[in-house]
One Martini backbone bead per residue (centre of mass of N, CA, C, O) as a GRO file, in nm:
protein
  322
    1MET     BB    1  -0.594  -2.491  -0.331
    2THR     BB    2  -0.345  -2.300  -0.394
    3GLN     BB    3  -0.018  -2.369  -0.520
    4PHE     BB    4   0.315  -2.225  -0.419
    5CYS     BB    5   0.667  -2.254  -0.513
    6GLN     BB    6   0.981  -2.128  -0.361
    7ARG     BB    7   1.299  -2.156  -0.269
    8GLN     BB    8   1.247  -2.382  -0.055
    9CYS     BB    9   0.962  -2.269  -0.001
   10CYS     BB   10   0.662  -2.280   0.165
   11ILE     BB   11   0.324  -2.304   0.025
   12ARG     BB   12   0.025  -2.309   0.214
   13THR     BB   13  -0.305  -2.396   0.278
   14TYR     BB   14  -0.561  -2.244   0.485
   15SER     BB   15  -0.847  -2.366   0.657
   16ARG     BB   16  -1.111  -2.460   0.848
   17ARG     BB   17  -1.109  -2.754   0.706
   18SER     BB   18  -0.807  -2.742   0.574
   19ILE     BB   19  -0.477  -2.887   0.496
   20SER     BB   20  -0.208  -2.807   0.271
   21PHE     BB   21   0.085  -2.918   0.088
   22ALA     BB   22   0.385  -2.748  -0.063
   23GLY     BB   23   0.724  -2.767  -0.103
   24SER     BB   24   0.878  -2.841   0.135
   25HIS     BB   25   1.116  -2.837   0.327
   26TRP     BB   26   1.279  -3.111   0.441
   27LEU     BB   27   1.252  -3.046   0.733
   28CYS     BB   28   0.938  -3.016   0.736
   29GLN     BB   29   0.878  -3.289   0.625
   30ASN     BB   30   1.001  -3.445   0.869
   31VAL     BB   31   0.837  -3.310   1.091
   32ARG     BB   32   0.547  -3.401   0.970
   33LYS     BB   33   0.613  -3.715   1.004
   34ASP     BB   34   0.599  -3.656   1.301
   35PRO     BB   35   0.358  -3.733   1.537
   36GLU     BB   36   0.472  -3.528   1.763
   37LEU     BB   37   0.499  -3.261   1.560
   38LEU     BB   38   0.249  -3.211   1.379
   39PRO     BB   39   0.054  -3.056   1.581
   40TYR     BB   40   0.233  -2.803   1.586
   41CYS     BB   41   0.209  -2.724   1.292
   42GLN     BB   42  -0.103  -2.705   1.281
   43LYS     BB   43  -0.119  -2.476   1.489
   44CYS     BB   44   0.046  -2.269   1.336
   45ASP     BB   45  -0.135  -2.246   1.094
   46SER     BB   46  -0.393  -2.168   1.234
   47ARG     BB   47  -0.292  -1.919   1.405
   48GLY     BB   48  -0.159  -1.765   1.171
   49GLY     BB   49  -0.415  -1.733   0.995
   50LEU     BB   50  -0.596  -1.584   1.211
   51GLU     BB   51  -0.404  -1.346   1.256
   52ALA     BB   52  -0.408  -1.238   0.966
   53VAL     BB   53  -0.716  -1.181   0.966
   54ARG     BB   54  -0.719  -0.984   1.203
   55LEU     BB   55  -0.506  -0.785   1.059
   56ASN     BB   56  -0.525  -0.781   0.739
   57GLU     BB   57  -0.226  -0.914   0.709
   58PRO     BB   58   0.071  -1.005   0.703
   59TYR     BB   59   0.218  -1.273   0.914
   60VAL     BB   60   0.506  -1.273   1.115
   61TYR     BB   61   0.660  -1.576   1.247
   62LEU     BB   62   0.713  -1.834   1.486
   63CYS     BB   63   0.770  -2.139   1.523
   64HIS     BB   64   0.842  -2.414   1.732
   65PHE     BB   65   1.154  -2.382   1.585
   66ASN     BB   66   1.218  -2.079   1.508
   67ILE     BB   67   1.082  -2.041   1.229
   68ILE     BB   68   1.000  -1.870   0.960
   69ASP     BB   69   0.667  -1.742   0.905
   70ILE     BB   70   0.377  -1.690   0.678
   71ALA     BB   71   0.066  -1.516   0.681
   72ILE     BB   72  -0.193  -1.498   0.422
   73PRO     BB   73  -0.472  -1.343   0.355
   74ILE     BB   74  -0.786  -1.449   0.203
   75THR     BB   75  -0.984  -1.208   0.016
   76ILE     BB   76  -1.323  -1.214  -0.117
   77ASP     BB   77  -1.537  -0.973  -0.115
   78GLY     BB   78  -1.476  -0.953   0.212
   79LYS     BB   79  -1.411  -1.264   0.234
   80TYR     BB   80  -1.295  -1.522   0.421
   81ILE     BB   81  -1.117  -1.830   0.293
   82GLY     BB   82  -0.808  -1.801   0.402
   83ALA     BB   83  -0.458  -1.915   0.396
   84VAL     BB   84  -0.115  -1.843   0.335
   85MET     BB   85   0.172  -2.045   0.393
   86ALA     BB   86   0.499  -1.918   0.451
   87GLY     BB   87   0.867  -2.002   0.431
   88GLN     BB   88   1.122  -2.146   0.595
   89VAL     BB   89   1.331  -1.943   0.749
   90LYS     BB   90   1.620  -1.766   0.828
   91LEU     BB   91   1.782  -1.524   1.000
   92ALA     BB   92   2.042  -1.294   0.930
   93ASP     BB   93   1.897  -1.082   1.151
   94PRO     BB   94   1.793  -1.146   1.464
   95ASP     BB   95   1.767  -0.854   1.587
   96LYS     BB   96   1.506  -0.788   1.396
   97GLY     BB   97   1.323  -1.044   1.541
   98THR     BB   98   1.244  -0.997   1.855
   99HIS     BB   99   0.922  -0.935   1.808
  100LEU     BB  100   0.855  -1.205   1.738
  101GLU     BB  101   0.620  -1.461   1.749
  102GLN     BB  102   0.568  -1.760   1.931
  103ILE     BB  103   0.265  -1.926   1.878
  104VAL     BB  104   0.421  -2.207   1.952
  105SER     BB  105   0.487  -2.408   2.226
  106SER     BB  106   0.646  -2.643   2.400
  107LYS     BB  107   0.567  -2.910   2.636
  108ASN     BB  108   0.849  -3.059   2.526
  109VAL     BB  109   1.156  -2.961   2.524
  110PRO     BB  110   1.344  -3.209   2.510
  111MET     BB  111   1.214  -3.328   2.263
  112HIS     BB  112   1.265  -3.095   2.070
  113GLU     BB  113   1.577  -3.087   2.102
  114ALA     BB  114   1.624  -3.373   1.999
  115LYS     BB  115   1.493  -3.346   1.721
  116LEU     BB  116   1.668  -3.108   1.622
  117GLN     BB  117   1.936  -3.267   1.636
  118GLU     BB  118   1.857  -3.477   1.419
  119LEU     BB  119   1.793  -3.210   1.208
  120GLN     BB  120   2.047  -3.025   1.175
  121ASP     BB  121   2.127  -3.046   0.879
  122ASP     BB  122   1.860  -2.935   0.768
  123TYR     BB  123   1.865  -2.667   0.923
  124GLU     BB  124   2.129  -2.550   0.791
  125GLN     BB  125   1.973  -2.549   0.489
  126LEU     BB  126   1.816  -2.318   0.532
  127PRO     BB  127   1.710  -2.040   0.430
  128VAL     BB  128   1.849  -1.704   0.416
  129MET     BB  129   1.715  -1.398   0.554
  130THR     BB  130   1.612  -1.095   0.582
  131TYR     BB  131   1.377  -0.906   0.718
  132GLU     BB  132   1.331  -0.722   0.474
  133GLU     BB  133   1.282  -0.951   0.270
  134ILE     BB  134   1.038  -1.077   0.405
  135VAL     BB  135   0.852  -0.828   0.393
  136LYS     BB  136   0.859  -0.794   0.086
  137ILE     BB  137   0.747  -1.074   0.017
  138SER     BB  138   0.484  -1.047   0.170
  139ASN     BB  139   0.380  -0.801   0.004
  140MET     BB  140   0.389  -0.956  -0.268
  141LEU     BB  141   0.209  -1.211  -0.197
  142SER     BB  142  -0.063  -1.097  -0.124
  143PRO     BB  143  -0.174  -1.009  -0.412
  144LEU     BB  144  -0.101  -1.271  -0.555
  145CYS     BB  145  -0.275  -1.477  -0.397
  146ASN     BB  146  -0.542  -1.333  -0.434
  147TYR     BB  147  -0.537  -1.345  -0.741
  148ILE     BB  148  -0.525  -1.649  -0.787
  149VAL     BB  149  -0.787  -1.718  -0.644
  150GLU     BB  150  -0.970  -1.523  -0.805
  151GLU     BB  151  -0.913  -1.649  -1.078
  152ALA     BB  152  -1.020  -1.929  -1.015
  153LEU     BB  153  -1.308  -1.833  -0.966
  154ASN     BB  154  -1.348  -1.705  -1.244
  155LYS     BB  155  -1.311  -1.967  -1.408
  156ASN     BB  156  -1.556  -2.110  -1.293
  157LEU     BB  157  -1.752  -1.899  -1.401
  158LEU     BB  158  -1.685  -1.937  -1.696
  159VAL     BB  159  -1.771  -2.230  -1.715
  160GLU     BB  160  -2.064  -2.172  -1.645
  161MET     BB  161  -2.118  -1.987  -1.881
  162PHE     BB  162  -2.060  -2.192  -2.114
  163GLU     BB  163  -2.260  -2.404  -2.021
  164LYS     BB  164  -2.501  -2.218  -2.051
  165ALA     BB  165  -2.461  -2.154  -2.352
  166SER     BB  166  -2.467  -2.455  -2.461
  167GLY     BB  167  -2.779  -2.490  -2.329
  168SER     BB  168  -2.840  -2.225  -2.499
  169GLN     BB  169  -2.960  -1.967  -2.721
  170GLU     BB  170  -2.848  -1.764  -2.537
  171SER     BB  171  -2.670  -1.502  -2.465
  172VAL     BB  172  -2.373  -1.422  -2.271
  173ASN     BB  173  -2.277  -1.182  -2.038
  174LEU     BB  174  -1.996  -1.124  -1.867
  175SER     BB  175  -2.089  -0.883  -1.676
  176THR     BB  176  -2.312  -1.062  -1.527
  177ILE     BB  177  -2.089  -1.256  -1.390
  178LEU     BB  178  -1.828  -1.037  -1.409
  179PRO     BB  179  -1.823  -0.772  -1.247
  180GLY     BB  180  -1.560  -0.563  -1.365
  181TYR     BB  181  -1.483  -0.775  -1.588
  182SER     BB  182  -1.235  -0.900  -1.827
  183ILE     BB  183  -1.035  -1.056  -2.029
  184ARG     BB  184  -0.827  -0.832  -2.058
  185ASN     BB  185  -0.776  -0.762  -1.751
  186ILE     BB  186  -0.697  -1.042  -1.660
  187GLU     BB  187  -0.451  -1.072  -1.848
  188SER     BB  188  -0.299  -0.824  -1.741
  189ILE     BB  189  -0.265  -0.917  -1.452
  190LYS     BB  190  -0.123  -1.178  -1.509
  191LYS     BB  191   0.131  -1.054  -1.637
  192GLU     BB  192   0.222  -0.885  -1.395
  193MET     BB  193   0.245  -1.129  -1.192
  194THR     BB  194   0.455  -1.288  -1.351
  195ASN     BB  195   0.675  -1.077  -1.328
  196ALA     BB  196   0.690  -1.074  -1.013
  197ILE     BB  197   0.799  -1.358  -0.971
  198ALA     BB  198   1.067  -1.334  -1.118
  199ASP     BB  199   1.173  -1.066  -0.979
  200ALA     BB  200   1.185  -1.192  -0.685
  201TYR     BB  201   1.434  -1.414  -0.790
  202LEU     BB  202   1.594  -1.210  -0.970
  203LYS     BB  203   1.931  -1.114  -0.951
  204ASN     BB  204   2.085  -0.867  -1.083
  205CYS     BB  205   2.356  -0.815  -1.233
  206PRO     BB  206   2.532  -0.550  -1.333
  207SER     BB  207   2.582  -0.677  -1.628
  208ASP     BB  208   2.294  -0.733  -1.729
  209ASN     BB  209   2.222  -0.396  -1.756
  210ALA     BB  210   2.453  -0.315  -1.927
  211CYS     BB  211   2.471   0.013  -2.096
  212THR     BB  212   2.649   0.241  -2.303
  213SER     BB  213   2.397   0.300  -2.483
  214PRO     BB  214   2.151   0.532  -2.485
  215ALA     BB  215   1.985   0.425  -2.735
  216LEU     BB  216   1.941   0.122  -2.583
  217GLN     BB  217   1.818   0.152  -2.295
  218PRO     BB  218   1.507   0.099  -2.330
  219ALA     BB  219   1.542  -0.199  -2.414
  220PHE     BB  220   1.697  -0.313  -2.168
  221GLU     BB  221   1.484  -0.229  -1.958
  222TYR     BB  222   1.249  -0.392  -2.079
  223ILE     BB  223   1.359  -0.675  -2.061
  224HIS     BB  224   1.402  -0.666  -1.737
  225SER     BB  225   1.078  -0.587  -1.684
  226HIS     BB  226   0.989  -0.834  -1.917
  227LYS     BB  227   1.049  -1.154  -1.879
  228SER     BB  228   0.759  -1.290  -1.994
  229GLU     BB  229   0.824  -1.189  -2.270
  230GLN     BB  230   0.813  -1.172  -2.626
  231VAL     BB  231   1.078  -1.031  -2.763
  232THR     BB  232   1.129  -0.800  -3.020
  233LEU     BB  233   1.317  -0.626  -3.235
  234LYS     BB  234   1.104  -0.420  -3.331
  235HIS     BB  235   1.013  -0.324  -3.052
  236MET     BB  236   1.291  -0.224  -2.958
  237ALA     BB  237   1.337  -0.024  -3.189
  238ASP     BB  238   1.088   0.149  -3.125
  239LEU     BB  239   1.171   0.234  -2.837
  240CYS     BB  240   1.447   0.373  -2.978
  241HIS     BB  241   1.386   0.504  -3.256
  242LEU     BB  242   1.463   0.268  -3.460
  243SER     BB  243   1.575   0.071  -3.684
  244PRO     BB  244   1.616  -0.261  -3.702
  245SER     BB  245   1.895  -0.257  -3.836
  246TYR     BB  246   2.032  -0.047  -3.646
  247PHE     BB  247   1.970  -0.191  -3.382
  248SER     BB  248   2.126  -0.452  -3.453
  249ARG     BB  249   2.405  -0.319  -3.480
  250LEU     BB  250   2.423  -0.194  -3.197
  251SER     BB  251   2.376  -0.454  -3.035
  252ALA     BB  252   2.619  -0.610  -3.141
  253LYS     BB  253   2.828  -0.406  -3.040
  254GLU     BB  254   2.742  -0.417  -2.736
  255THR     BB  255   2.741  -0.763  -2.701
  256GLY     BB  256   2.878  -0.943  -2.952
  257GLU     BB  257   2.582  -1.014  -3.059
  258ASN     BB  258   2.303  -1.104  -3.162
  259PHE     BB  259   1.997  -1.043  -3.035
  260THR     BB  260   1.884  -1.334  -3.016
  261THR     BB  261   2.123  -1.456  -2.864
  262TYR     BB  262   2.132  -1.270  -2.628
  263LEU     BB  263   1.841  -1.322  -2.523
  264ALA     BB  264   1.868  -1.629  -2.486
  265LYS     BB  265   2.108  -1.623  -2.281
  266LEU     BB  266   1.966  -1.454  -2.067
  267LYS     BB  267   1.733  -1.648  -2.012
  268ILE     BB  268   1.910  -1.888  -1.934
  269LYS     BB  269   2.034  -1.748  -1.690
  270TRP     BB  270   1.763  -1.711  -1.539
  271ALA     BB  271   1.691  -2.011  -1.536
  272LYS     BB  272   1.925  -2.100  -1.358
  273GLN     BB  273   1.842  -1.938  -1.113
  274LEU     BB  274   1.563  -2.078  -1.073
  275LEU     BB  275   1.676  -2.366  -1.048
  276GLU     BB  276   1.854  -2.303  -0.789
  277VAL     BB  277   1.622  -2.124  -0.593
  278THR     BB  278   1.384  -2.315  -0.694
  279ASP     BB  279   1.071  -2.527  -0.739
  280MET     BB  280   0.999  -2.483  -1.019
  281PRO     BB  281   0.870  -2.584  -1.280
  282ILE     BB  282   0.967  -2.599  -1.599
  283SER     BB  283   0.702  -2.482  -1.722
  284GLN     BB  284   0.704  -2.220  -1.552
  285ILE     BB  285   0.975  -2.106  -1.637
  286SER     BB  286   0.899  -2.085  -1.930
  287ASP     BB  287   0.670  -1.880  -1.880
  288GLU     BB  288   0.832  -1.659  -1.717
  289LEU     BB  289   1.035  -1.631  -1.997
  290GLY     BB  290   0.857  -1.648  -2.274
  291PHE     BB  291   0.804  -1.918  -2.383
  292ASN     BB  292   0.602  -2.100  -2.577
  293GLU     BB  293   0.731  -2.382  -2.474
  294SER     BB  294   0.892  -2.624  -2.295
  295GLY     BB  295   1.032  -2.766  -2.531
  296TYR     BB  296   1.183  -2.513  -2.635
  297PHE     BB  297   1.329  -2.444  -2.381
  298ILE     BB  298   1.494  -2.713  -2.358
  299LYS     BB  299   1.638  -2.673  -2.632
  300ILE     BB  300   1.784  -2.405  -2.563
  301PHE     BB  301   1.923  -2.496  -2.305
  302LYS     BB  302   2.087  -2.728  -2.439
  303LYS     BB  303   2.240  -2.555  -2.646
  304PHE     BB  304   2.404  -2.383  -2.417
  305GLU     BB  305   2.450  -2.627  -2.175
  306GLU     BB  306   2.438  -2.940  -2.249
  307ILE     BB  307   2.161  -2.957  -2.077
  308THR     BB  308   1.901  -3.011  -1.893
  309PRO     BB  309   1.716  -2.860  -1.663
  310ALA     BB  310   1.676  -3.111  -1.476
  311LEU     BB  311   1.984  -3.187  -1.460
  312TYR     BB  312   2.082  -2.922  -1.352
  313ARG     BB  313   1.924  -2.925  -1.088
  314LYS     BB  314   2.036  -3.194  -0.982
  315TYR     BB  315   2.331  -3.104  -0.971
  316ILE     BB  316   2.300  -2.867  -0.777
  317GLN     BB  317   2.178  -3.036  -0.539
  318GLU     BB  318   2.425  -3.227  -0.510
  319GLN     BB  319   2.636  -3.000  -0.454
  320SER     BB  320   2.493  -2.889  -0.186
  321VAL     BB  321   2.535  -3.162  -0.021
  322THR     BB  322   2.863  -3.193  -0.060
   0.00000   0.00000   0.00000
């Protein structure tokens, strides 16, 4: 099933048949390597997933080490097919989480305490979020995860459709295989959800969207709300009801550089944030920020930062450890 990892938080899929893991924080990776602790993790996944299904909404709970986890039910056409388990964060405001349930408790408290003591350094490096942030991310992930799984199923159906078409002289109507869907609306949903991923992890600084010119404001707002698009100068000029040449002059006066350079630098700034706070593959970051392909993204990143994205991430990770 789908795997999706962000900001050193793990998202893993649970079903009645199997459990798979992706991108776990190193604390949880080490916990799951321990044969005494692994059964507790598996019980948390199982019970959290089932509780989310029972409630039919994201379920926020505490694992056996009192770490925040989230279970998100996956339902396609009214049928439960599994759950996505996300989280591995600490609460910045513990008083807001007193109602959260620890769904699995240890039968050997001294052993658990000793194990946690051994992993204390890793525990201290867990991401910290407020309860409000956790709820917001849970609500964002719910439609996103369901969409990803549903799209994967749709793609399988499309493959079957083309296989059928290639083996037959008869034409195949998409609506008979995917009722209510079209290539256009699937692509539209995909674009919206891609923007949601980037927006969830990019915290705009006040200066990012600062624009003193009312005439340019529609373009600046569009750029920040459509991070995954390949924005053109003409499109931005049209949004502002200006000619491209006049828009270019106003933009240069506003930002101190030509529009293409400004936009490239802004996207590289966003890329640095994603490299710092997520485990996204370089290719996904490239897609999230609307670059044609990852090779071009790497080239532009190196042009402005004099280092590749992979080396930049490695440097940031090393700095956080020291």
